[in-house]
Coordinates of C-alpha atoms in Angstrom, one line a residue:
Chain A
X883 CA -40.3 13.3 11.2
X884 CA -38.1 12.4 14.1
X885 CA -37.7 8.9 12.9
X886 CA -35.8 8.5 9.7
X887 CA -37.2 5.3 8.4
X888 CA -35.2 3.4 5.9
X889 CA -38.3 2.6 3.8
X890 CA -39.4 6.0 2.6
X891 CA -39.3 6.4 -1.2
X892 CA -36.9 9.3 -0.8
X893 CA -34.3 7.3 1.0
X894 CA -34.8 4.4 -1.3
X895 CA -33.8 6.5 -4.3
X896 CA -31.5 9.1 -2.7
X897 CA -29.0 7.0 -0.8
X898 CA -28.3 4.4 -3.6
X899 CA -27.8 7.4 -5.9
X900 CA -25.3 8.9 -3.5
X901 CA -23.5 5.5 -3.2
X902 CA -23.4 5.1 -7.0
X903 CA -22.0 8.7 -7.4
X904 CA -19.3 8.0 -4.8
X905 CA -18.3 4.8 -6.4
X906 CA -18.1 6.5 -9.8
X907 CA -16.0 9.3 -8.4
X908 CA -13.6 6.8 -6.9
X909 CA -13.4 4.8 -10.0
X910 CA -13.0 7.8 -12.3
X911 CA -9.2 8.1 -12.2
X912 CA -8.9 4.5 -13.3
X913 CA -11.5 5.0 -16.0
X914 CA -9.7 8.1 -17.2
X915 CA -6.5 6.2 -17.5
X916 CA -8.1 3.5 -19.6
X917 CA -10.0 6.1 -21.6
X918 CA -6.8 8.2 -22.3
X919 CA -4.9 5.1 -23.4
X920 CA -7.1 5.0 -26.5
X921 CA -6.1 8.5 -27.5
X922 CA -3.0 9.4 -29.5
X923 CA -0.4 11.3 -27.6
X924 CA -1.3 14.5 -29.5
X925 CA -5.0 14.1 -28.9
X926 CA -4.6 13.3 -25.2
X927 CA -3.7 16.9 -24.3
X928 CA -6.1 18.7 -26.5
X929 CA -9.2 20.0 -24.7
X930 CA -11.3 19.7 -27.8
X931 CA -10.7 15.9 -27.8
X932 CA -11.4 15.6 -24.1
X933 CA -14.4 13.3 -24.5
X934 CA -14.8 12.8 -28.2
X935 CA -12.0 11.5 -30.3
X936 CA -11.0 8.7 -32.8
X937 CA -10.0 5.8 -30.6
X938 CA -6.8 4.1 -31.5
X939 CA -4.9 1.0 -30.4
X940 CA -1.5 2.3 -31.4
X941 CA -0.5 2.9 -27.8
X942 CA -0.9 -0.7 -27.1
X943 CA 0.6 -2.0 -30.3
X944 CA 3.6 0.2 -29.8
X945 CA 4.0 -0.6 -26.1
X946 CA 7.0 -2.9 -26.7
X947 CA 8.7 -0.4 -28.9
X948 CA 8.0 2.6 -26.6
X949 CA 8.6 1.0 -23.2
X950 CA 9.9 -2.5 -23.7
X951 CA 6.8 -3.4 -21.7
X952 CA 7.0 -7.2 -22.0
X953 CA 10.5 -7.4 -20.5
X954 CA 9.3 -5.6 -17.3
X955 CA 6.0 -7.5 -17.3
X956 CA 7.7 -10.9 -17.6
X957 CA 10.0 -9.9 -14.7
X958 CA 7.0 -8.9 -12.6
X959 CA 5.3 -12.3 -13.4
X960 CA 8.4 -14.3 -12.7
X961 CA 9.3 -12.6 -9.4
X962 CA 5.7 -12.4 -8.1
X963 CA 5.0 -16.0 -9.0
X964 CA 8.1 -17.6 -7.5
X965 CA 8.0 -15.4 -4.5
X966 CA 4.4 -16.5 -3.9
X967 CA 5.3 -20.2 -4.4
X968 CA 8.3 -20.0 -2.0
X969 CA 6.2 -18.1 0.6
X970 CA 3.7 -20.9 0.5
X971 CA 6.3 -23.7 0.6
X972 CA 7.8 -22.1 3.7
X973 CA 4.5 -20.8 5.1
X974 CA 2.2 -23.8 4.9
X975 CA 4.3 -26.2 7.1
X976 CA 4.9 -23.4 9.6
X977 CA 1.2 -22.4 9.8
X978 CA 0.3 -26.1 10.0
X979 CA 2.6 -26.7 12.9
X980 CA 1.4 -23.6 14.7
X981 CA -2.3 -24.3 14.2
X982 CA -2.3 -27.9 15.1
X983 CA 0.5 -28.3 17.5
X984 CA 0.6 -24.9 19.3
X985 CA 3.1 -24.6 22.0
X986 CA 3.4 -21.8 24.6
X987 CA 5.8 -20.0 22.3
X988 CA 3.5 -20.0 19.2
X989 CA 1.8 -16.8 20.0
X990 CA 5.1 -15.0 20.6
X991 CA 6.6 -16.4 17.4
X992 CA 3.6 -15.2 15.4
X993 CA 3.8 -11.7 17.0
X994 CA 7.5 -11.6 16.3
X995 CA 6.9 -12.5 12.7
X996 CA 4.4 -9.8 12.3
X997 CA 6.8 -7.3 13.9
X998 CA 9.4 -7.9 11.1
X999 CA 6.8 -6.6 8.7
X1000 CA 6.8 -3.3 10.6
X1001 CA 10.5 -2.6 10.2
X1002 CA 10.8 0.5 8.0
X1003 CA 12.4 -0.6 4.7
X1004 CA 14.4 2.7 4.4
X1005 CA 16.2 1.9 7.7
X1006 CA 17.9 -1.1 6.1
X1007 CA 18.3 0.3 2.5
X1008 CA 22.0 0.7 2.5
X1009 CA 22.9 -2.6 4.2
X1010 CA 20.7 -4.4 1.7
X1011 CA 22.4 -2.6 -1.2
X1012 CA 25.8 -3.2 0.3
X1013 CA 25.2 -6.9 1.0
X1014 CA 23.7 -7.7 -2.3
X1015 CA 26.1 -5.6 -4.4
X1016 CA 29.5 -6.0 -2.8
X1017 CA 29.1 -9.1 -0.7
X1018 CA 26.8 -11.6 -2.3
X1019 CA 26.9 -10.2 -5.8
X1020 CA 23.2 -10.8 -6.4
X1021 CA 22.2 -7.2 -7.0
X1022 CA 19.7 -6.8 -9.8
X1023 CA 18.9 -10.5 -10.2
X1024 CA 15.6 -12.3 -10.3
X1025 CA 16.8 -14.4 -7.4
X1026 CA 17.3 -11.4 -5.1
X1027 CA 13.9 -9.9 -5.9
X1028 CA 12.2 -13.3 -5.4
X1029 CA 13.8 -13.7 -2.0
X1030 CA 13.0 -10.2 -0.9
X1031 CA 9.4 -10.3 -2.0
X1032 CA 9.0 -13.7 -0.4
X1033 CA 10.4 -12.5 2.9
X1034 CA 8.4 -9.3 3.1
X1035 CA 5.2 -11.2 2.5
X1036 CA 6.0 -14.3 4.5
X1037 CA 4.6 -12.9 7.8
X1038 CA 1.2 -12.1 6.1
X1039 CA 1.1 -15.5 4.4
X1040 CA 1.8 -17.4 7.6
X1041 CA -0.8 -15.3 9.5
X1042 CA -3.5 -15.8 6.9
X1043 CA -2.8 -19.5 6.6
X1044 CA -2.8 -19.8 10.4
X1045 CA -6.2 -18.1 10.7
X1046 CA -7.6 -20.5 8.0
X1047 CA -6.1 -23.6 9.4
X1048 CA -7.3 -22.8 12.9
X1049 CA -10.9 -23.1 11.6
X1050 CA -10.3 -26.8 10.7
X1051 CA -11.3 -29.2 13.4
X1052 CA -8.3 -30.8 15.0
X1053 CA -10.1 -34.1 15.1
X1054 CA -9.8 -34.5 11.4
X1055 CA -6.1 -34.2 11.5
X1056 CA -5.9 -36.5 14.5
X1057 CA -8.0 -39.1 12.7
X1058 CA -5.4 -39.0 9.9
X1059 CA -2.7 -39.6 12.4
X1060 CA -4.6 -42.6 13.8
X1061 CA -4.7 -44.1 10.3
X1062 CA -1.0 -43.9 10.1
X1063 CA -0.7 -41.0 7.7
X1064 CA 2.6 -39.2 8.0
X1065 CA 3.0 -35.4 8.3
X1066 CA 3.5 -34.8 4.7
X1067 CA 0.4 -36.9 3.9
X1068 CA -1.6 -34.9 6.5
X1069 CA -0.6 -31.6 4.8
X1070 CA -1.0 -32.8 1.2
X1071 CA -4.1 -35.1 1.5
X1072 CA -6.1 -33.7 4.4
X1073 CA -5.1 -30.1 5.1
X1074 CA -4.6 -28.6 1.7
X1075 CA -7.9 -30.0 0.2
X1076 CA -9.8 -28.9 3.3
X1077 CA -8.3 -25.4 3.4
X1078 CA -8.0 -25.0 -0.4
X1079 CA -10.0 -21.8 -0.6
X1080 CA -7.9 -20.2 2.1
X1081 CA -4.6 -21.3 0.6
X1082 CA -5.7 -20.0 -2.8
X1083 CA -6.7 -16.6 -1.6
X1084 CA -3.6 -16.3 0.5
X1085 CA -1.6 -17.0 -2.7
X1086 CA -3.6 -14.5 -4.7
X1087 CA -3.2 -11.8 -2.1
X1088 CA 0.6 -12.5 -1.8
X1089 CA 0.9 -12.3 -5.6
X1090 CA -0.9 -8.9 -5.6
X1091 CA 1.4 -7.5 -2.9
X1092 CA 4.4 -8.7 -4.8
X1093 CA 3.3 -7.2 -8.0
X1094 CA 2.6 -3.8 -6.5
X1095 CA 5.7 -3.7 -4.3
X1096 CA 7.6 -0.5 -5.1
X1097 CA 10.4 0.0 -2.7
X1098 CA 12.8 -2.9 -2.9
X1099 CA 12.0 -3.7 -6.5
X1100 CA 13.0 -0.2 -7.5
X1101 CA 16.0 0.1 -5.2
X1102 CA 17.5 -3.3 -5.7
X1103 CA 17.3 -3.5 -9.5
X1104 CA 18.7 -1.6 -12.5
X1105 CA 17.8 -3.4 -15.7
X1106 CA 18.0 -7.2 -15.5
X1107 CA 15.3 -7.8 -12.9
X1108 CA 13.5 -4.5 -13.1
X1109 CA 9.7 -4.9 -12.6
X1110 CA 6.7 -2.8 -13.8
X1111 CA 7.0 -0.6 -10.7
X1112 CA 10.4 0.4 -11.9
X1113 CA 9.3 0.9 -15.5
X1114 CA 6.5 3.3 -14.4
X1115 CA 8.7 5.1 -11.9
X1116 CA 11.3 5.6 -14.6
X1117 CA 8.7 7.4 -16.7
X1118 CA 7.4 9.6 -13.9
X1119 CA 7.4 13.1 -15.5
X1120 CA 6.4 13.1 -19.2
X1121 CA 5.2 16.7 -18.9
X1122 CA 2.2 15.9 -21.0
X1123 CA 4.1 14.7 -24.0
X1124 CA 3.1 11.1 -23.8
X1125 CA -0.2 10.9 -21.9
X1126 CA -1.6 8.4 -24.4
X1127 CA 1.2 5.9 -24.3
X1128 CA 1.8 6.4 -20.6
X1129 CA -1.9 5.6 -19.9
X1130 CA -1.6 2.5 -22.1
X1131 CA 1.4 1.1 -20.3
X1132 CA -0.1 2.0 -16.9
X1133 CA -3.3 0.2 -17.8
X1134 CA -1.4 -2.8 -18.9
X1135 CA 0.6 -2.7 -15.6
X1136 CA -2.4 -2.5 -13.2
X1137 CA -5.2 -4.1 -15.2
X1138 CA -4.6 -7.8 -14.4
X1139 CA -4.0 -7.0 -10.7
X1140 CA -7.1 -4.9 -10.3
X1141 CA -9.2 -7.7 -11.8
X1142 CA -7.5 -10.3 -9.6
X1143 CA -8.2 -8.0 -6.7
X1144 CA -11.9 -8.1 -7.3
X1145 CA -11.9 -11.8 -6.5
X1146 CA -10.2 -11.5 -3.1
X1147 CA -11.9 -8.5 -1.5
X1148 CA -12.9 -10.5 1.5
X1149 CA -9.6 -12.2 2.0
X1150 CA -8.0 -8.8 1.8
X1151 CA -9.6 -7.8 5.0
X1152 CA -8.3 -10.9 6.9
X1153 CA -4.9 -10.6 5.3
X1154 CA -4.3 -6.9 6.0
X1155 CA -5.7 -6.9 9.5
X1156 CA -4.0 -10.2 10.4
X1157 CA -7.3 -11.8 11.2
X1158 CA -8.3 -9.2 13.7
X1159 CA -11.3 -8.1 11.7
X1160 CA -13.5 -10.8 10.2
Chain B
X94 CA 1.0 -35.8 21.2
X95 CA 4.3 -36.3 22.8
X96 CA 6.2 -35.5 19.6
X97 CA 7.2 -31.9 19.7
X98 CA 10.2 -32.1 17.5
X99 CA 8.4 -32.3 14.1
X100 CA 6.2 -29.2 14.6
X101 CA 9.2 -27.3 15.6
X102 CA 11.1 -28.5 12.6
X103 CA 8.4 -27.4 10.3
X104 CA 8.5 -23.8 11.7
X105 CA 12.3 -23.6 11.5
X106 CA 12.7 -22.5 7.9
X107 CA 10.3 -19.6 8.3
X108 CA 11.8 -18.6 11.6
X109 CA 15.4 -18.7 10.4
X110 CA 14.6 -16.9 7.2
X111 CA 12.8 -14.1 9.0
X112 CA 15.5 -14.0 11.6
X113 CA 18.2 -13.4 9.0
X114 CA 16.0 -10.9 7.2
X115 CA 15.5 -8.9 10.3
X116 CA 18.8 -9.2 12.2
X117 CA 21.5 -9.0 9.5
X118 CA 20.5 -5.7 7.8
X119 CA 19.3 -4.2 11.0
X120 CA 22.5 -5.2 12.8
X121 CA 24.5 -3.6 10.0
X122 CA 22.5 -0.4 10.2
X123 CA 23.1 -0.3 13.9
X124 CA 26.8 -0.8 13.4
X125 CA 27.0 1.8 10.6
X126 CA 25.1 4.3 12.7
X127 CA 28.0 4.4 15.2
X128 CA 30.9 4.8 12.8
X129 CA 32.0 7.5 10.4
X130 CA 31.2 6.0 7.0
X131 CA 30.9 7.9 3.7
X132 CA 30.9 6.6 0.2
X133 CA 33.1 9.3 -1.3
X134 CA 35.7 11.3 0.5
X135 CA 38.8 12.9 -1.0
X136 CA 40.3 14.0 2.3
X137 CA 39.5 11.1 4.4
X138 CA 39.6 7.9 2.3
X139 CA 39.8 5.8 5.4
X140 CA 36.1 6.7 6.1
X141 CA 35.0 5.1 2.9
X142 CA 35.0 1.5 4.2
X143 CA 33.1 0.4 7.3
X144 CA 35.5 -0.3 10.2
X145 CA 35.6 -0.1 14.0
X146 CA 38.6 2.3 13.7
X147 CA 36.2 5.0 12.6
X148 CA 34.1 4.8 15.7
X149 CA 32.0 7.9 16.2
X150 CA 29.8 7.0 19.1
X151 CA 26.6 8.9 19.1
X152 CA 28.0 11.5 16.7
X153 CA 25.8 10.5 13.8
X154 CA 22.7 10.6 16.0
X155 CA 23.7 14.1 17.2
X156 CA 24.3 15.1 13.5
X157 CA 20.9 13.9 12.5
X158 CA 19.2 15.2 15.5
X159 CA 20.6 18.7 15.0
X160 CA 19.9 18.6 11.2
X161 CA 17.0 20.9 10.2
X162 CA 16.1 18.6 7.4
X163 CA 15.5 15.8 9.9
X164 CA 12.9 17.7 11.8
X165 CA 11.3 18.9 8.6
X166 CA 11.2 15.3 7.4
X167 CA 9.6 14.2 10.7
X168 CA 7.1 17.0 10.4
X169 CA 6.3 16.1 6.8
X170 CA 6.0 12.4 7.7
X171 CA 3.6 13.1 10.6
X172 CA 1.6 15.7 8.7
X173 CA 1.1 13.4 5.7
X174 CA 0.3 10.3 7.8
X175 CA -2.1 12.2 10.1
X176 CA -3.9 13.9 7.2
X177 CA -4.3 10.7 5.3
X178 CA -5.6 8.8 8.3
X179 CA -8.1 11.4 9.2
X180 CA -9.4 11.6 5.6
X181 CA -9.5 7.9 5.0
X182 CA -11.2 7.0 8.3
X183 CA -13.8 9.8 7.8
X184 CA -14.5 9.0 4.2
X185 CA -14.3 5.3 4.9
X186 CA -16.9 5.5 7.7
X187 CA -19.3 7.6 5.6
X188 CA -19.0 5.3 2.6
X189 CA -19.2 2.1 4.5
X190 CA -22.4 3.2 6.2
X191 CA -23.7 4.3 2.8
X192 CA -23.0 1.0 1.1
X193 CA -24.2 -1.1 4.0
X194 CA -27.7 -1.5 2.8
X195 CA -29.2 -3.4 -0.1
X196 CA -29.8 -1.5 -3.3
X197 CA -29.6 -2.3 -7.0
X198 CA -26.1 -2.8 -8.3
X199 CA -24.5 -3.0 -4.8
X200 CA -22.0 -5.6 -6.0
X201 CA -20.8 -3.3 -8.8
X202 CA -20.6 -0.4 -6.5
X203 CA -18.3 -2.4 -4.2
X204 CA -16.1 -3.5 -7.1
X205 CA -15.8 0.1 -8.3
X206 CA -15.0 1.3 -4.8
X207 CA -12.3 -1.2 -4.0
X208 CA -10.5 -0.9 -7.3
X209 CA -8.1 2.0 -6.4
X210 CA -6.6 -0.1 -3.7
X211 CA -5.1 -2.5 -6.2
X212 CA -3.4 0.1 -8.4
X213 CA 0.3 0.0 -7.9
X214 CA 1.7 3.1 -6.1
X215 CA 3.9 4.1 -9.0
X216 CA 0.9 4.2 -11.4
X217 CA -1.2 5.9 -8.8
X218 CA 1.3 8.7 -8.5
X219 CA 2.0 9.1 -12.2
X220 CA -1.7 9.1 -13.1
X221 CA -2.6 11.7 -10.5
X222 CA 0.3 14.1 -10.9
X223 CA 0.2 14.1 -14.7
X224 CA -3.2 13.4 -16.0
X225 CA -5.4 14.8 -13.2
X226 CA -3.5 17.4 -11.2
X227 CA -1.3 18.9 -13.8
X228 CA -2.0 22.7 -13.9
X229 CA -1.9 22.9 -17.7
X230 CA -2.6 19.6 -19.3
X231 CA -4.2 17.7 -16.5
X232 CA -7.9 17.7 -15.9
X233 CA -7.4 20.3 -13.2
X234 CA -5.8 22.7 -15.7
X235 CA -8.4 21.9 -18.4
X236 CA -11.3 22.5 -15.9
X237 CA -9.9 25.8 -14.7
X238 CA -9.2 26.9 -18.2
X239 CA -12.8 26.0 -19.1
X240 CA -14.2 28.0 -16.2
X241 CA -12.1 31.0 -17.1
X242 CA -13.3 30.9 -20.7
X243 CA -16.8 30.6 -19.5
X244 CA -16.5 33.7 -17.2
X245 CA -14.8 35.7 -20.0
X246 CA -17.7 34.8 -22.3
X247 CA -20.2 35.8 -19.6
X248 CA -18.6 39.2 -19.3
X249 CA -19.8 40.1 -22.8
X250 CA -23.4 40.1 -21.6
X251 CA -25.0 43.4 -20.6
X252 CA -25.7 44.0 -16.9
X253 CA -24.6 40.5 -15.9
X254 CA -21.2 41.2 -17.5
X255 CA -20.6 43.9 -15.0
X256 CA -21.1 41.4 -12.2
X257 CA -18.8 38.7 -13.8
X258 CA -16.1 41.2 -14.6
X259 CA -15.7 41.5 -10.8
X260 CA -14.7 37.8 -10.7
X261 CA -11.0 37.1 -10.6
X262 CA -9.3 34.9 -13.2
X263 CA -8.8 31.5 -11.6
X264 CA -5.3 30.3 -11.2
X265 CA -4.6 26.5 -11.5
X266 CA -2.6 25.1 -8.6
X267 CA 0.8 23.5 -9.4
X268 CA 1.0 20.4 -7.3
X269 CA 4.7 19.9 -7.8
X270 CA 5.5 23.2 -6.0
X271 CA 7.0 22.9 -2.5
X272 CA 3.9 24.4 -0.8
X273 CA 1.5 21.9 -2.4
X274 CA 3.4 18.7 -3.2
X275 CA 2.5 17.2 0.2
X276 CA -1.1 17.9 -0.5
X277 CA -0.8 16.0 -3.8
X278 CA 0.6 13.0 -2.0
X279 CA -2.2 13.2 0.6
X280 CA -4.8 13.3 -2.2
X281 CA -3.4 10.3 -4.1
X282 CA -2.8 8.1 -1.1
X283 CA -6.2 9.0 0.4
X284 CA -7.8 7.9 -2.9
X285 CA -5.9 4.6 -2.8
X286 CA -6.5 3.8 0.9
X287 CA -10.1 5.0 1.5
X288 CA -11.2 1.7 -0.2
X289 CA -9.2 -0.2 2.4
X290 CA -11.0 1.6 5.2
X291 CA -14.3 1.1 3.5
X292 CA -13.7 -2.6 3.1
X293 CA -12.8 -3.2 6.7
X294 CA -15.6 -1.1 8.1
X295 CA -18.1 -2.8 5.8
X296 CA -16.9 -6.2 6.9
X297 CA -17.3 -5.2 10.5
X298 CA -20.7 -3.5 10.0
X299 CA -22.1 -6.8 8.8
X300 CA -21.6 -8.2 12.3
X301 CA -23.4 -5.3 13.9
X302 CA -26.3 -6.3 16.2
X303 CA -29.4 -5.6 14.2
X304 CA -31.8 -6.2 17.1
X305 CA -30.2 -3.6 19.1
X306 CA -30.6 -1.2 16.2
X307 CA -34.3 -2.0 15.8
X308 CA -34.8 -1.5 19.5
X309 CA -33.1 1.9 19.2
X310 CA -35.4 2.8 16.3
X311 CA -38.4 1.8 18.4
X312 CA -37.1 4.1 21.1
X313 CA -37.1 6.9 18.7
X314 CA -33.4 7.2 18.1
X315 CA -32.7 9.0 14.8
X316 CA -30.1 7.9 12.2
X317 CA -27.4 10.1 13.6
X318 CA -27.7 9.0 17.2
X319 CA -27.8 5.3 16.0
X320 CA -24.5 6.0 14.2
X321 CA -22.9 7.8 17.2
X322 CA -24.0 5.5 20.0
X323 CA -24.2 2.1 18.3
X324 CA -22.2 2.0 15.1
X325 CA -19.1 4.0 16.2
X326 CA -18.6 1.9 19.4
X327 CA -19.1 -1.2 17.4
X328 CA -16.4 0.0 15.0
X329 CA -13.9 1.2 17.6
X330 CA -11.6 -1.8 17.2
X331 CA -11.6 -1.8 13.3
X332 CA -11.0 1.9 13.4
X333 CA -8.0 1.5 15.7
X334 CA -6.6 -1.2 13.4
X335 CA -7.1 0.9 10.2
X336 CA -5.3 3.8 11.9
X337 CA -2.4 1.7 13.0
X338 CA -1.9 -0.3 9.8
X339 CA -2.0 2.9 7.8
X340 CA 0.4 4.6 10.1
X341 CA 2.9 1.9 9.5
X342 CA 2.4 1.8 5.8
X343 CA 2.4 5.5 5.2
X344 CA 5.4 6.3 7.5
X345 CA 7.4 4.6 4.7
X346 CA 5.8 6.3 1.7
X347 CA 8.4 6.6 -1.0
X348 CA 7.3 6.1 -4.6
X349 CA 4.7 8.8 -4.4
X350 CA 7.2 11.3 -2.9
X351 CA 9.7 10.5 -5.6
X352 CA 7.3 10.8 -8.5
X353 CA 5.4 13.9 -7.3
X354 CA 8.4 16.2 -6.6
X355 CA 11.4 14.2 -5.7
X356 CA 11.1 15.3 -2.1
X357 CA 10.6 19.0 -2.8
X358 CA 8.2 20.1 -0.1
X359 CA 7.1 16.7 0.9
X360 CA 10.4 15.0 2.0
X361 CA 9.6 12.4 4.6
X362 CA 11.8 10.3 6.7
X363 CA 12.4 7.5 4.3
X364 CA 13.2 9.9 1.5
X365 CA 15.6 11.8 3.7
X366 CA 17.3 8.5 4.6
X367 CA 17.6 7.7 0.9
X368 CA 19.2 11.1 0.3
X369 CA 21.7 10.6 3.2
X370 CA 22.4 7.1 1.8
X371 CA 23.8 8.5 -1.5
X372 CA 26.9 9.5 0.5
X373 CA 26.7 9.7 4.3
X374 CA 25.9 6.2 5.3
X375 CA 26.5 6.9 9.0
X376 CA 23.9 9.6 9.1
X377 CA 21.5 7.5 6.9
X378 CA 21.8 4.6 9.4
X379 CA 21.3 6.9 12.5
X380 CA 18.2 8.3 10.8
X381 CA 17.1 4.8 10.0
X382 CA 17.3 3.8 13.7
X383 CA 15.1 6.8 14.5
X384 CA 12.6 5.6 11.9
X385 CA 12.7 2.1 13.5
X386 CA 11.9 3.7 16.9
X387 CA 9.1 5.7 15.5
X388 CA 7.5 2.7 13.8
X389 CA 7.9 0.6 16.9
X390 CA 6.0 3.0 19.0
X391 CA 3.0 2.4 16.8
X392 CA 3.7 -1.3 16.2
X393 CA 3.5 -2.1 19.9
X394 CA -0.1 -0.9 20.1
X395 CA -1.0 -2.7 16.9
X396 CA 0.5 -5.9 18.0
X397 CA -1.3 -5.7 21.3
X398 CA -4.6 -5.3 19.6
X399 CA -4.0 -8.1 17.1
X400 CA -2.6 -10.4 19.8
X401 CA -5.9 -10.2 21.8
X402 CA -7.8 -12.2 19.2
X403 CA -5.0 -14.5 18.4
X404 CA -5.7 -17.7 20.3
X405 CA -9.5 -17.5 20.8

């Protein structure tokens, strides 16, 4: 029995069962949140209704009334969408230049960009508040949140695009040049169609990061541009009173992103490890 | 290929934007850290606006350095980051190896496993601290109440009852208390980031040399020594990257701390900076510079590792 073969009946049943159990345990909190969202606030804290109860949709139908959900949700959509678009608009040309016309400085520029990502946000909290509130007067505006979200994700966007563009044979771009295509044409007609999958998953990942951002979106907004992170943080301690409705609004806040996330698992690895793990 | 102007031009917007983003606020933090600067002061109104006249030299740094709260915050930061890293890497390795085989429903298992990573931090914290860890109404409280009821019921039985009456009544743990609030943060962040470790290890395991493994099996190596002598060395680099990326992310934990206990018992460096920043901007800025230094120590190693694969 020294050799544990992978083909015994025992290991064929046992290990998958363990894997399934682990997966279910990890998913359980999310399941519980969704499950609780169909209970009334009163039922949600009663042990006798722990598993069996009369499901209701009232937590979802009252979400606007209880939390003004849509205002925050629309702010999240607007800021994340535009931040992603701007990050791509700035990032695609930069990554294109670095991938196809690298100079000796390119590596250092990329490393430096990455290092800006490692600056602790708390260190510049007050200057940011001061600048945006007293100086530029853009505190609590969509514009500010879009710019901030765009900038904190720009390094990752450029890195991801760079790793995708690098895979494209240089000759194809050169051939375009021979045919007299200008730079804009190269990007639009050759590069983007070829690297479409990469650009799309970069955008998706950037959008997810923007959506989940919880430091600047909370610190630099009050009401106008407040996103879903701010909404949830504002309802942090309901002391059991509103488990039902809180679950519903939490489900509505994370549901779309979790589903989006399922589609870019693989890109996530590249994006988060800056291409160092493939 | 003579034309170098255009490529440079295309990078310029990105470089300029990031340069501003980095230099302007950081420069201001550096400046504020050397002056006396408070938001409200009845006695010294001249300190309420930033000016070179209020120069304090390294006074703010000395104030922060000699502040007990600062060292407690450093301790909490390091304690939480290290615990989270050890747990996520350990769990991540085990789960990645577990899932790295084909079995029915593997795709669904992957999807279930990765999901926690996409939950926004605020929801993660609210969900765990209220609905799961709450000592009365959360699942923890309900479970402990149920076990206590069960034991009380068992005490009614003859003979066995004598045994069960020796059992103590179980006390639910309050995770908002100062002794346990850091543990609550560790639990919720570990839940969220273990999927990240799993995903990266899994990706890396797929490129493991299968022939080498088969050779090892022929040589009579058991599963454990295969794991220790083949898999772990293969994963050395991904492990290092997971450790460093998490270190950088978790050194700036904020939402979880705020939601669990507002810094009671789990105050880390960013939270302390936030508290200083409600009035004493000088101290907040000096503490911020310390945070930058701490993050840089880790970042240098990470950048070196990432840089190695950059131009291949």
